[in-house]
Amino acid sequence: MKLWGGRFEKATEGLVEEFHSSIRFDQRLYQQDIAGSIAHARMLGSIEVLDAQETTAIIAGLEEILGDIQRGVVEFDVSAEDIHMNVEKLLTERIGEAGKKLHTARSRNDQVALDLRLFLRGEIDQIKDLLQVWIDTLLNLAAEHTETWMPGYTHLQRAQPVTLSHHLLAYVQMFLRDLDRLKDARKRLNVSPLGSGALAATTFPLRREMVAAELAFDGITRNSLDGVSDRDFALDFLAAGSILMMHLSRLCEELVLWSSGEFAFVEMDDGYATGSSIMPQKKNPDVAELVRGKTGRVYGALLGLLTTMKGLPLAYNKDMQEDKEPVFDTVDTVKKSLLVMAPLLRTMRVRKEEMYRAARGGFTNATDLADYLAAKGVPFREAHEIVGRLVLHCTKRQIGLEELSLAEYREISVVFAEDLYQAISIEQCVRRRDIPGGPGPDAVRQAIMQSREELRGLVW
Ligand code: ARG
């Protein structure tokens, strides 16, 4: 017999039972569901909707069920639909009549909203810890490479020299913003919807704030219709997760490129790469590829839930049962990705010489040569033109700007003097870019310190 069976004359079709049941996946919320029920029961006791005996029996029963689920001895029942009714059914089986009173002044609609908020809050806290480790990993590697010269790119064409440290710090900025976004999402989700009932609250004088405080919420939702039908908090999380994955994916794309023979900037540790079943020479950066690939499923989760929500009239609709799987999948994907990326980066071999060689080729010092002329009074547009002609000349001879003789330089402009070679050395090109936010080693060391401080300020 269904918990809601009173007004039905026929049993649910087997096909429908299987189709609409969510216990297969929402059993993941058992802990949150039981914590919510305990808080609800305690509050019902405090307003004497439950007597002391009933309250004690319900709480003890729920704690026992929690223990049994954790020990893996509970079999869930598909015909009890979801985690909420499974727990209630188990409770009534175990403690009898009192169990049937637990659902007073509550609906599965406010219950599921509560469970998902509690779940996401816990997961965001864990992702925060993982992000902290990940950002630390980036910062530690950055600290080692403030003078590891490498080309910076635009259009994937070598542009101006930077350092590996500076490049990594760009990612640090992205992940600090991700942390901030998650913190913000957590703040908005941390209100209790219990008391919203099915949609129109309840006639019982519930102490909503008491339940909220017991469950460590900062407050309560302010409208019962919104309380049961809002999934913004899940979308906030999926959006933050999508952006975070986009950042990981961009880095992974670079690591894949850098692992190629053509770049040869890095080599993955054997523990973080895989081989080919046919080509004996292969060492593939699969882990980075897979993180890049998994970004797609996280975007899918966000787009999926946005689409589920877009046409829903107030308040609860069963469509919203579709919110859980994308949230669970995103939680798992983000956590696993962060977990694997930290040691991958820590163990990766950085091939400084290759990076330096690439930085010296490709005329990454051409801007500095134009700046050299401009500093000596040549209008920049003219300086640009002169250096452009020099680059064309060197390209034809397959040499670098530093290989032209002073005599050759002076044929083109008498402004050139011996100090030009100093101005276009790769090290100098980077060292002199020493303003805040720049790649100069001193500026970068400063930026590392600031980022560490920012990280400390962001975690909770
Ligand atoms: N399993 C449902 C869900 O995940 C719980 C809420 C069901 N409410 C209802 N009125 N059918 O959304």
Short mmCIF file of C-alpha atoms and ligand atoms in Angstrom, two decimals:
data_model
loop_
_atom_site.label_atom_id
_atom_site.label_comp_id
_atom_site.label_asym_id
_atom_site.label_seq_id
_atom_site.Cartn_x
_atom_site.Cartn_y
_atom_site.Cartn_z
CA MET A 1 0.00 0.00 0.00
CA LYS A 2 1.32 3.41 -1.01
CA LEU A 3 1.78 6.13 1.60
CA TRP A 4 -0.53 8.18 -0.62
CA GLY A 5 -2.82 5.25 -1.60
CA GLY A 6 -6.09 6.45 0.02
CA ARG A 7 -7.72 8.01 -3.02
CA PHE A 8 -6.65 5.29 -5.46
CA GLU A 9 -8.65 2.24 -6.48
CA LYS A 10 -6.02 0.57 -8.61
CA ALA A 11 -2.32 -0.14 -8.14
CA THR A 12 0.33 1.77 -10.10
CA GLU A 13 1.32 0.06 -13.35
CA GLY A 14 4.66 -1.69 -13.03
CA LEU A 15 6.05 0.35 -15.87
CA VAL A 16 5.07 3.62 -14.19
CA GLU A 17 6.43 2.47 -10.85
CA GLU A 18 9.84 2.00 -12.40
CA PHE A 19 9.52 5.16 -14.49
CA HIS A 20 8.70 7.64 -11.77
CA SER A 21 10.65 6.15 -8.90
CA SER A 22 13.77 8.12 -7.98
CA ILE A 23 15.12 5.93 -5.18
CA ARG A 24 17.74 4.50 -7.55
CA PHE A 25 19.57 7.84 -7.42
CA ASP A 26 18.10 9.94 -4.61
CA GLN A 27 19.13 7.37 -1.98
CA ARG A 28 22.32 9.40 -2.09
CA LEU A 29 20.43 11.97 0.01
CA TYR A 30 19.65 9.64 2.91
CA GLN A 31 21.85 11.45 5.39
CA GLN A 32 20.40 14.87 4.63
CA ASP A 33 16.88 13.46 4.58
CA ILE A 34 17.29 11.91 8.02
CA ALA A 35 18.98 15.01 9.48
CA GLY A 36 16.06 17.11 8.19
CA SER A 37 13.53 14.70 9.66
CA ILE A 38 15.22 14.69 13.05
CA ALA A 39 15.20 18.50 13.15
CA HIS A 40 11.56 18.56 12.03
CA ALA A 41 10.54 15.99 14.68
CA ARG A 42 12.35 17.84 17.43
CA MET A 43 10.60 21.06 16.45
CA LEU A 44 7.20 19.31 16.28
CA GLY A 45 7.93 18.08 19.81
CA SER A 46 8.72 21.60 20.98
CA ILE A 47 5.33 22.87 19.81
CA GLU A 48 3.62 19.77 21.24
CA VAL A 49 2.37 18.42 17.96
CA LEU A 50 4.31 15.34 19.01
CA ASP A 51 4.48 14.29 22.67
CA ALA A 52 7.81 13.60 24.33
CA GLN A 53 7.57 9.84 23.85
CA GLU A 54 6.73 10.09 20.17
CA THR A 55 9.52 12.58 19.61
CA THR A 56 12.07 10.35 21.30
CA ALA A 57 10.87 7.27 19.44
CA ILE A 58 11.02 9.01 16.08
CA ILE A 59 14.50 10.43 16.64
CA ALA A 60 15.87 7.12 17.93
CA GLY A 61 14.24 5.27 15.04
CA LEU A 62 15.72 7.67 12.48
CA GLU A 63 19.18 7.37 14.02
CA GLU A 64 18.94 3.62 13.89
CA ILE A 65 17.91 3.74 10.22
CA LEU A 66 20.82 6.06 9.47
CA GLY A 67 23.24 3.59 11.06
CA ASP A 68 21.72 0.68 9.16
CA ILE A 69 21.92 2.47 5.80
CA GLN A 70 25.54 3.36 6.52
CA ARG A 71 26.29 -0.28 7.31
CA GLY A 72 24.65 -1.27 4.04
CA VAL A 73 21.96 -3.46 5.58
CA VAL A 74 18.94 -1.53 4.29
CA GLU A 75 17.24 -2.58 1.07
CA PHE A 76 15.36 0.28 -0.52
CA ASP A 77 11.95 -0.31 -2.04
CA VAL A 78 11.25 0.95 -5.57
CA SER A 79 7.53 1.05 -4.89
CA ALA A 80 8.16 3.52 -2.05
CA GLU A 81 9.30 5.86 -4.83
CA ASP A 82 11.96 8.02 -3.29
CA ILE A 83 14.29 8.42 -0.34
CA HIS A 84 11.73 10.46 1.61
CA MET A 85 9.03 7.81 1.57
CA ASN A 86 11.52 4.99 1.95
CA VAL A 87 12.78 6.46 5.20
CA GLU A 88 9.27 7.15 6.43
CA LYS A 89 8.19 3.62 5.58
CA LEU A 90 11.18 2.11 7.35
CA LEU A 91 10.48 4.28 10.38
CA THR A 92 6.86 3.20 10.64
CA GLU A 93 7.81 -0.44 10.18
CA ARG A 94 10.21 -0.08 13.08
CA ILE A 95 8.46 2.16 15.60
CA GLY A 96 4.79 1.80 14.64
CA GLU A 97 2.14 4.54 15.03
CA ALA A 98 4.49 7.39 16.03
CA GLY A 99 6.29 7.04 12.70
CA LYS A 100 3.09 8.02 10.90
CA LYS A 101 3.11 11.40 12.65
CA LEU A 102 6.50 12.51 11.36
CA HIS A 103 5.11 13.91 8.13
CA THR A 104 2.80 16.35 9.95
CA ALA A 105 3.13 19.87 8.53
CA ARG A 106 5.61 18.75 5.90
CA SER A 107 5.58 17.74 2.26
CA ARG A 108 8.08 15.92 0.14
CA ASN A 109 8.24 19.16 -1.80
CA ASP A 110 9.87 21.14 0.99
CA GLN A 111 11.70 18.02 2.10
CA VAL A 112 13.45 17.45 -1.21
CA ALA A 113 14.36 21.13 -1.49
CA LEU A 114 15.89 20.90 1.97
CA ASP A 115 17.80 17.69 1.21
CA LEU A 116 19.32 19.05 -1.96
CA ARG A 117 20.41 22.28 -0.29
CA LEU A 118 22.03 20.37 2.56
CA PHE A 119 23.72 18.01 0.13
CA LEU A 120 25.12 20.77 -2.05
CA ARG A 121 26.32 22.74 0.94
CA GLY A 122 28.38 19.76 2.10
CA GLU A 123 29.73 19.12 -1.37
CA ILE A 124 30.65 22.77 -1.94
CA ASP A 125 32.61 22.62 1.32
CA GLN A 126 34.52 19.61 0.03
CA ILE A 127 35.13 21.18 -3.35
CA LYS A 128 36.46 24.24 -1.54
CA ASP A 129 39.07 22.05 0.16
CA LEU A 130 40.05 20.45 -3.15
CA LEU A 131 40.26 23.82 -4.86
CA GLN A 132 42.49 25.08 -2.10
CA VAL A 133 44.90 22.19 -2.62
CA TRP A 134 44.74 22.71 -6.37
CA ILE A 135 45.46 26.45 -6.18
CA ASP A 136 48.31 25.73 -3.76
CA THR A 137 49.74 23.26 -6.26
CA LEU A 138 49.65 25.88 -9.01
CA LEU A 139 51.25 28.46 -6.73
CA ASN A 140 54.01 26.12 -5.63
CA LEU A 141 54.87 25.26 -9.21
CA ALA A 142 54.72 28.95 -10.11
CA ALA A 143 57.16 29.74 -7.30
CA GLU A 144 59.69 27.34 -8.85
CA HIS A 145 59.48 28.85 -12.31
CA THR A 146 59.69 32.62 -12.01
CA GLU A 147 62.69 32.52 -14.36
CA THR A 148 61.59 29.72 -16.65
CA TRP A 149 61.30 31.67 -19.89
CA MET A 150 58.67 30.60 -22.38
CA PRO A 151 56.79 32.13 -25.28
CA GLY A 152 53.46 33.79 -24.64
CA TYR A 153 50.96 33.30 -27.47
CA THR A 154 48.16 35.04 -29.24
CA HIS A 155 46.34 33.15 -32.01
CA LEU A 156 48.60 30.28 -30.91
CA GLN A 157 51.43 32.15 -32.63
CA ARG A 158 54.44 33.07 -30.54
CA ALA A 159 53.94 36.67 -29.43
CA GLN A 160 56.03 37.92 -26.51
CA PRO A 161 58.12 36.10 -23.93
CA VAL A 162 56.71 35.38 -20.48
CA THR A 163 57.58 32.85 -17.81
CA LEU A 164 55.93 29.57 -16.88
CA SER A 165 55.24 31.13 -13.52
CA HIS A 166 53.32 34.00 -15.05
CA HIS A 167 51.38 31.62 -17.25
CA LEU A 168 50.37 29.49 -14.23
CA LEU A 169 49.36 32.59 -12.28
CA ALA A 170 46.80 33.37 -14.96
CA TYR A 171 45.13 30.08 -13.98
CA VAL A 172 45.45 30.92 -10.30
CA GLN A 173 43.33 34.01 -10.94
CA MET A 174 40.68 31.89 -12.68
CA PHE A 175 40.48 29.36 -9.86
CA LEU A 176 40.37 32.06 -7.19
CA ARG A 177 37.33 33.45 -8.99
CA ASP A 178 35.85 29.95 -9.06
CA LEU A 179 36.30 29.70 -5.33
CA ASP A 180 34.60 33.06 -4.90
CA ARG A 181 31.70 31.92 -7.09
CA LEU A 182 31.23 28.76 -5.03
CA LYS A 183 31.35 30.77 -1.83
CA ASP A 184 28.69 33.05 -3.24
CA ALA A 185 26.54 30.10 -4.33
CA ARG A 186 26.87 28.62 -0.85
CA LYS A 187 25.70 31.84 0.75
CA ARG A 188 22.52 31.92 -1.35
CA LEU A 189 21.69 28.25 -0.92
CA ASN A 190 22.06 28.29 2.84
CA VAL A 191 18.45 29.01 3.80
CA SER A 192 15.92 26.48 5.00
CA PRO A 193 12.81 25.81 2.90
CA LEU A 194 11.18 23.60 5.57
CA GLY A 195 7.80 24.99 6.48
CA SER A 196 6.93 25.75 2.86
CA GLY A 197 4.88 22.55 2.92
CA ALA A 198 3.58 21.35 -0.40
CA LEU A 199 3.29 24.94 -1.65
CA ALA A 200 1.19 27.00 0.77
CA ALA A 201 3.03 26.47 4.06
CA THR A 202 0.95 25.00 6.88
CA THR A 203 -1.67 25.77 9.51
CA PHE A 204 0.61 24.42 12.25
CA PRO A 205 2.61 27.08 14.13
CA LEU A 206 5.99 25.73 13.00
CA ARG A 207 9.18 27.20 14.41
CA ARG A 208 10.96 27.49 11.13
CA GLU A 209 13.92 29.39 12.55
CA MET A 210 14.52 26.67 15.11
CA VAL A 211 14.79 23.99 12.40
CA ALA A 212 17.00 26.27 10.33
CA ALA A 213 19.36 26.87 13.25
CA GLU A 214 19.58 23.16 14.08
CA LEU A 215 20.59 22.44 10.49
CA ALA A 216 23.12 25.31 10.46
CA PHE A 217 21.24 27.42 7.92
CA ASP A 218 21.69 31.19 7.97
CA GLY A 219 17.97 31.79 7.65
CA ILE A 220 14.71 30.64 6.07
CA THR A 221 13.17 31.01 2.61
CA ARG A 222 10.68 33.88 2.44
CA ASN A 223 7.91 32.59 0.21
CA SER A 224 6.42 29.12 0.36
CA LEU A 225 5.78 28.87 -3.39
CA ASP A 226 9.37 29.87 -4.11
CA GLY A 227 10.64 27.69 -1.27
CA VAL A 228 9.47 24.51 -3.00
CA SER A 229 9.98 25.50 -6.62
CA ASP A 230 13.31 27.33 -6.56
CA ARG A 231 16.28 25.47 -7.98
CA ASP A 232 18.46 28.53 -8.53
CA PHE A 233 20.86 27.22 -5.91
CA ALA A 234 21.45 24.08 -7.99
CA LEU A 235 21.87 26.17 -11.14
CA ASP A 236 24.29 28.50 -9.34
CA PHE A 237 26.34 25.46 -8.47
CA LEU A 238 26.18 23.99 -11.97
CA ALA A 239 27.13 27.34 -13.49
CA ALA A 240 30.08 27.74 -11.11
CA GLY A 241 31.05 24.12 -11.83
CA SER A 242 30.83 24.70 -15.58
CA ILE A 243 33.10 27.72 -15.43
CA LEU A 244 35.52 25.87 -13.19
CA MET A 245 35.62 22.95 -15.63
CA MET A 246 36.11 25.38 -18.52
CA HIS A 247 39.22 26.66 -16.74
CA LEU A 248 40.54 23.17 -16.09
CA SER A 249 39.80 22.28 -19.70
CA ARG A 250 41.78 25.22 -21.07
CA LEU A 251 44.77 24.24 -18.98
CA CYS A 252 44.38 20.62 -20.06
CA GLU A 253 44.28 21.66 -23.71
CA GLU A 254 47.59 23.44 -23.16
CA LEU A 255 49.09 20.45 -21.37
CA VAL A 256 48.05 18.22 -24.26
CA LEU A 257 49.65 20.61 -26.74
CA TRP A 258 52.75 21.00 -24.61
CA SER A 259 53.13 17.21 -24.34
CA SER A 260 53.35 16.90 -28.13
CA GLY A 261 56.69 16.35 -29.82
CA GLU A 262 56.16 19.64 -31.62
CA PHE A 263 56.07 21.65 -28.38
CA ALA A 264 57.83 19.26 -26.00
CA PHE A 265 57.46 21.73 -23.12
CA VAL A 266 56.36 19.14 -20.58
CA GLU A 267 56.27 15.42 -20.03
CA MET A 268 53.66 13.71 -17.89
CA ASP A 269 54.90 11.38 -15.21
CA ASP A 270 54.40 7.73 -16.20
CA GLY A 271 51.78 7.44 -13.48
CA TYR A 272 49.66 10.11 -15.18
CA ALA A 273 49.90 9.02 -18.81
CA THR A 274 48.92 5.93 -20.75
CA GLY A 275 50.20 3.96 -23.73
CA SER A 276 48.73 2.59 -26.93
CA SER A 277 47.63 -0.99 -27.50
CA ILE A 278 49.25 -0.98 -30.95
CA MET A 279 51.86 1.80 -31.19
CA PRO A 280 54.73 0.91 -28.87
CA GLN A 281 56.23 4.41 -28.83
CA LYS A 282 53.14 6.18 -27.53
CA LYS A 283 52.76 8.04 -24.28
CA ASN A 284 49.44 9.83 -24.27
CA PRO A 285 48.26 12.65 -21.99
CA ASP A 286 44.90 10.89 -21.49
CA VAL A 287 44.20 12.34 -18.08
CA ALA A 288 44.31 15.90 -19.35
CA GLU A 289 42.24 14.90 -22.37
CA LEU A 290 39.65 13.26 -20.19
CA VAL A 291 39.27 16.27 -17.92
CA ARG A 292 38.86 18.38 -21.07
CA GLY A 293 36.27 15.90 -22.31
CA LYS A 294 34.34 15.72 -19.03
CA THR A 295 33.78 19.45 -19.22
CA GLY A 296 31.12 18.65 -21.81
CA ARG A 297 29.00 16.61 -19.44
CA VAL A 298 29.09 19.37 -16.83
CA TYR A 299 27.88 21.92 -19.40
CA GLY A 300 25.22 19.34 -20.31
CA ALA A 301 24.09 19.22 -16.70
CA LEU A 302 23.73 23.00 -16.56
CA LEU A 303 21.89 23.24 -19.87
CA GLY A 304 19.74 20.25 -18.96
CA LEU A 305 18.51 21.71 -15.68
CA LEU A 306 18.03 25.20 -17.15
CA THR A 307 15.85 23.60 -19.80
CA THR A 308 13.94 21.49 -17.26
CA MET A 309 13.12 24.61 -15.25
CA LYS A 310 12.28 27.05 -18.01
CA GLY A 311 8.63 26.14 -18.57
CA LEU A 312 7.55 25.17 -15.09
CA PRO A 313 4.52 26.89 -13.58
CA LEU A 314 4.61 27.48 -9.83
CA ALA A 315 5.08 25.62 -7.65
CA TYR A 316 6.48 22.05 -7.50
CA ASN A 317 6.26 19.90 -10.63
CA LYS A 318 7.54 16.37 -11.00
CA ASP A 319 9.87 17.56 -13.73
CA MET A 320 12.02 18.82 -10.89
CA GLN A 321 12.92 15.27 -9.90
CA GLU A 322 15.29 15.56 -12.85
CA ASP A 323 17.43 18.02 -10.89
CA LYS A 324 19.33 15.45 -8.89
CA GLU A 325 21.28 13.37 -11.39
CA PRO A 326 22.97 16.33 -13.12
CA VAL A 327 23.87 17.77 -9.73
CA PHE A 328 25.31 14.46 -8.51
CA ASP A 329 27.19 13.89 -11.73
CA THR A 330 28.67 17.38 -11.66
CA VAL A 331 29.75 17.03 -8.04
CA ASP A 332 31.53 13.78 -8.89
CA THR A 333 33.11 15.11 -12.06
CA VAL A 334 34.41 18.33 -10.50
CA LYS A 335 35.81 16.54 -7.45
CA LYS A 336 37.50 13.79 -9.41
CA SER A 337 38.96 16.26 -11.88
CA LEU A 338 40.46 18.47 -9.18
CA LEU A 339 41.72 15.43 -7.32
CA VAL A 340 43.59 14.03 -10.31
CA MET A 341 44.91 17.34 -11.65
CA ALA A 342 46.87 18.32 -8.54
CA PRO A 343 49.29 15.34 -8.52
CA LEU A 344 49.43 15.35 -12.32
CA LEU A 345 50.80 18.86 -12.23
CA ARG A 346 53.05 18.18 -9.25
CA THR A 347 54.76 15.22 -10.96
CA MET A 348 54.95 16.68 -14.47
CA ARG A 349 58.45 17.24 -15.89
CA VAL A 350 58.99 20.80 -17.09
CA ARG A 351 61.41 21.00 -20.00
CA LYS A 352 62.84 24.47 -19.37
CA GLU A 353 65.36 24.28 -22.21
CA GLU A 354 62.66 23.58 -24.77
CA MET A 355 60.54 26.42 -23.45
CA TYR A 356 63.50 28.79 -23.59
CA ARG A 357 64.38 27.67 -27.11
CA ALA A 358 60.82 28.31 -28.26
CA ALA A 359 60.87 31.72 -26.61
CA ARG A 360 64.04 32.66 -28.49
CA GLY A 361 62.58 31.65 -31.82
CA GLY A 362 59.53 33.24 -33.36
CA PHE A 363 60.70 36.86 -32.93
CA THR A 364 59.05 37.20 -29.54
CA ASN A 365 61.41 40.12 -28.89
CA ALA A 366 60.22 42.15 -31.91
CA THR A 367 57.96 44.37 -29.81
CA ASP A 368 60.89 45.13 -27.54
CA LEU A 369 62.99 46.16 -30.49
CA ALA A 370 60.26 48.55 -31.62
CA ASP A 371 59.99 49.84 -28.03
CA TYR A 372 63.77 50.37 -28.10
CA LEU A 373 63.43 52.68 -31.08
CA ALA A 374 60.38 54.40 -29.63
CA ALA A 375 62.25 55.08 -26.39
CA LYS A 376 64.90 56.82 -28.49
CA GLY A 377 62.31 59.12 -30.00
CA VAL A 378 61.27 57.25 -33.17
CA PRO A 379 57.45 57.45 -33.46
CA PHE A 380 56.12 53.99 -32.56
CA ARG A 381 54.31 53.51 -35.87
CA GLU A 382 57.59 54.11 -37.71
CA ALA A 383 59.49 51.86 -35.30
CA HIS A 384 56.92 49.12 -35.95
CA GLU A 385 57.48 49.46 -39.70
CA ILE A 386 61.28 49.31 -39.35
CA VAL A 387 61.19 46.21 -37.15
CA GLY A 388 58.66 44.59 -39.48
CA ARG A 389 61.12 44.98 -42.36
CA LEU A 390 63.92 43.56 -40.21
CA VAL A 391 61.78 40.54 -39.29
CA LEU A 392 61.00 39.92 -42.96
CA HIS A 393 64.70 40.11 -43.75
CA CYS A 394 65.62 37.70 -40.92
CA THR A 395 62.82 35.29 -41.85
CA LYS A 396 64.27 34.99 -45.34
CA ARG A 397 67.75 34.32 -43.93
CA GLN A 398 66.34 32.05 -41.20
CA ILE A 399 68.05 33.89 -38.37
CA GLY A 400 66.90 35.72 -35.24
CA LEU A 401 66.95 39.48 -34.63
CA GLU A 402 69.85 39.04 -32.20
CA GLU A 403 71.96 37.54 -35.00
CA LEU A 404 71.98 40.63 -37.19
CA SER A 405 75.18 42.72 -36.93
CA LEU A 406 75.12 46.28 -35.66
CA ALA A 407 76.28 47.43 -39.11
CA GLU A 408 73.24 45.78 -40.66
CA TYR A 409 70.99 47.44 -38.10
CA ARG A 410 72.52 50.83 -38.73
CA GLU A 411 71.96 50.51 -42.46
CA ILE A 412 68.27 50.64 -41.68
CA SER A 413 68.36 53.23 -38.92
CA VAL A 414 71.22 55.14 -37.35
CA VAL A 415 69.28 55.21 -34.08
CA PHE A 416 70.41 51.64 -33.42
CA ALA A 417 73.40 51.26 -31.09
CA GLU A 418 75.22 48.44 -29.29
CA ASP A 419 72.72 48.49 -26.38
CA LEU A 420 70.01 47.09 -28.67
CA TYR A 421 71.25 43.53 -28.03
CA GLN A 422 70.67 43.95 -24.34
CA ALA A 423 67.18 45.30 -25.06
CA ILE A 424 66.16 42.24 -27.09
CA SER A 425 67.58 39.46 -24.93
CA ILE A 426 64.63 37.28 -23.90
CA GLU A 427 65.49 37.58 -20.20
CA GLN A 428 65.56 41.36 -20.40
CA CYS A 429 62.32 41.47 -22.38
CA VAL A 430 60.62 39.69 -19.47
CA ARG A 431 62.53 41.28 -16.58
CA ARG A 432 61.64 44.78 -17.68
CA ARG A 433 57.91 43.99 -17.76
CA ASP A 434 57.85 44.54 -14.08
CA ILE A 435 54.64 46.45 -13.45
CA PRO A 436 51.89 44.91 -11.27
CA GLY A 437 50.23 42.13 -13.26
CA GLY A 438 53.26 41.74 -15.52
CA PRO A 439 55.54 38.74 -16.12
CA GLY A 440 58.74 40.26 -14.67
CA PRO A 441 60.09 37.88 -12.00
CA ASP A 442 59.84 40.48 -9.23
CA ALA A 443 56.27 41.35 -10.14
CA VAL A 444 55.46 37.65 -10.29
CA ARG A 445 56.97 36.92 -6.87
CA GLN A 446 54.81 39.72 -5.52
CA ALA A 447 51.77 38.27 -7.30
CA ILE A 448 52.39 34.84 -5.77
CA MET A 449 52.37 36.37 -2.30
CA GLN A 450 49.20 38.32 -3.03
CA SER A 451 47.48 35.24 -4.43
CA ARG A 452 48.34 33.22 -1.33
CA GLU A 453 46.82 35.96 0.77
CA GLU A 454 43.74 36.16 -1.42
CA LEU A 455 43.32 32.40 -1.10
CA ARG A 456 43.48 32.61 2.69
CA GLY A 457 40.83 35.32 2.64
CA LEU A 458 38.51 33.36 0.38
CA VAL A 459 38.34 30.02 2.19
CA TRP A 460 35.81 29.52 4.94
N1 ARG B 1 11.14 12.42 -5.59
C1 ARG B 1 10.60 13.71 -5.67
C2 ARG B 1 11.64 14.65 -6.32
O1 ARG B 1 12.73 14.27 -6.38
C3 ARG B 1 10.27 14.23 -4.32
C4 ARG B 1 9.16 15.24 -4.32
C5 ARG B 1 7.93 14.58 -4.81
N2 ARG B 1 6.79 15.38 -4.64
C6 ARG B 1 5.65 15.08 -5.24
N3 ARG B 1 4.65 15.85 -5.02
N4 ARG B 1 5.54 14.07 -6.08
O2 ARG B 1 11.33 15.74 -6.77
#
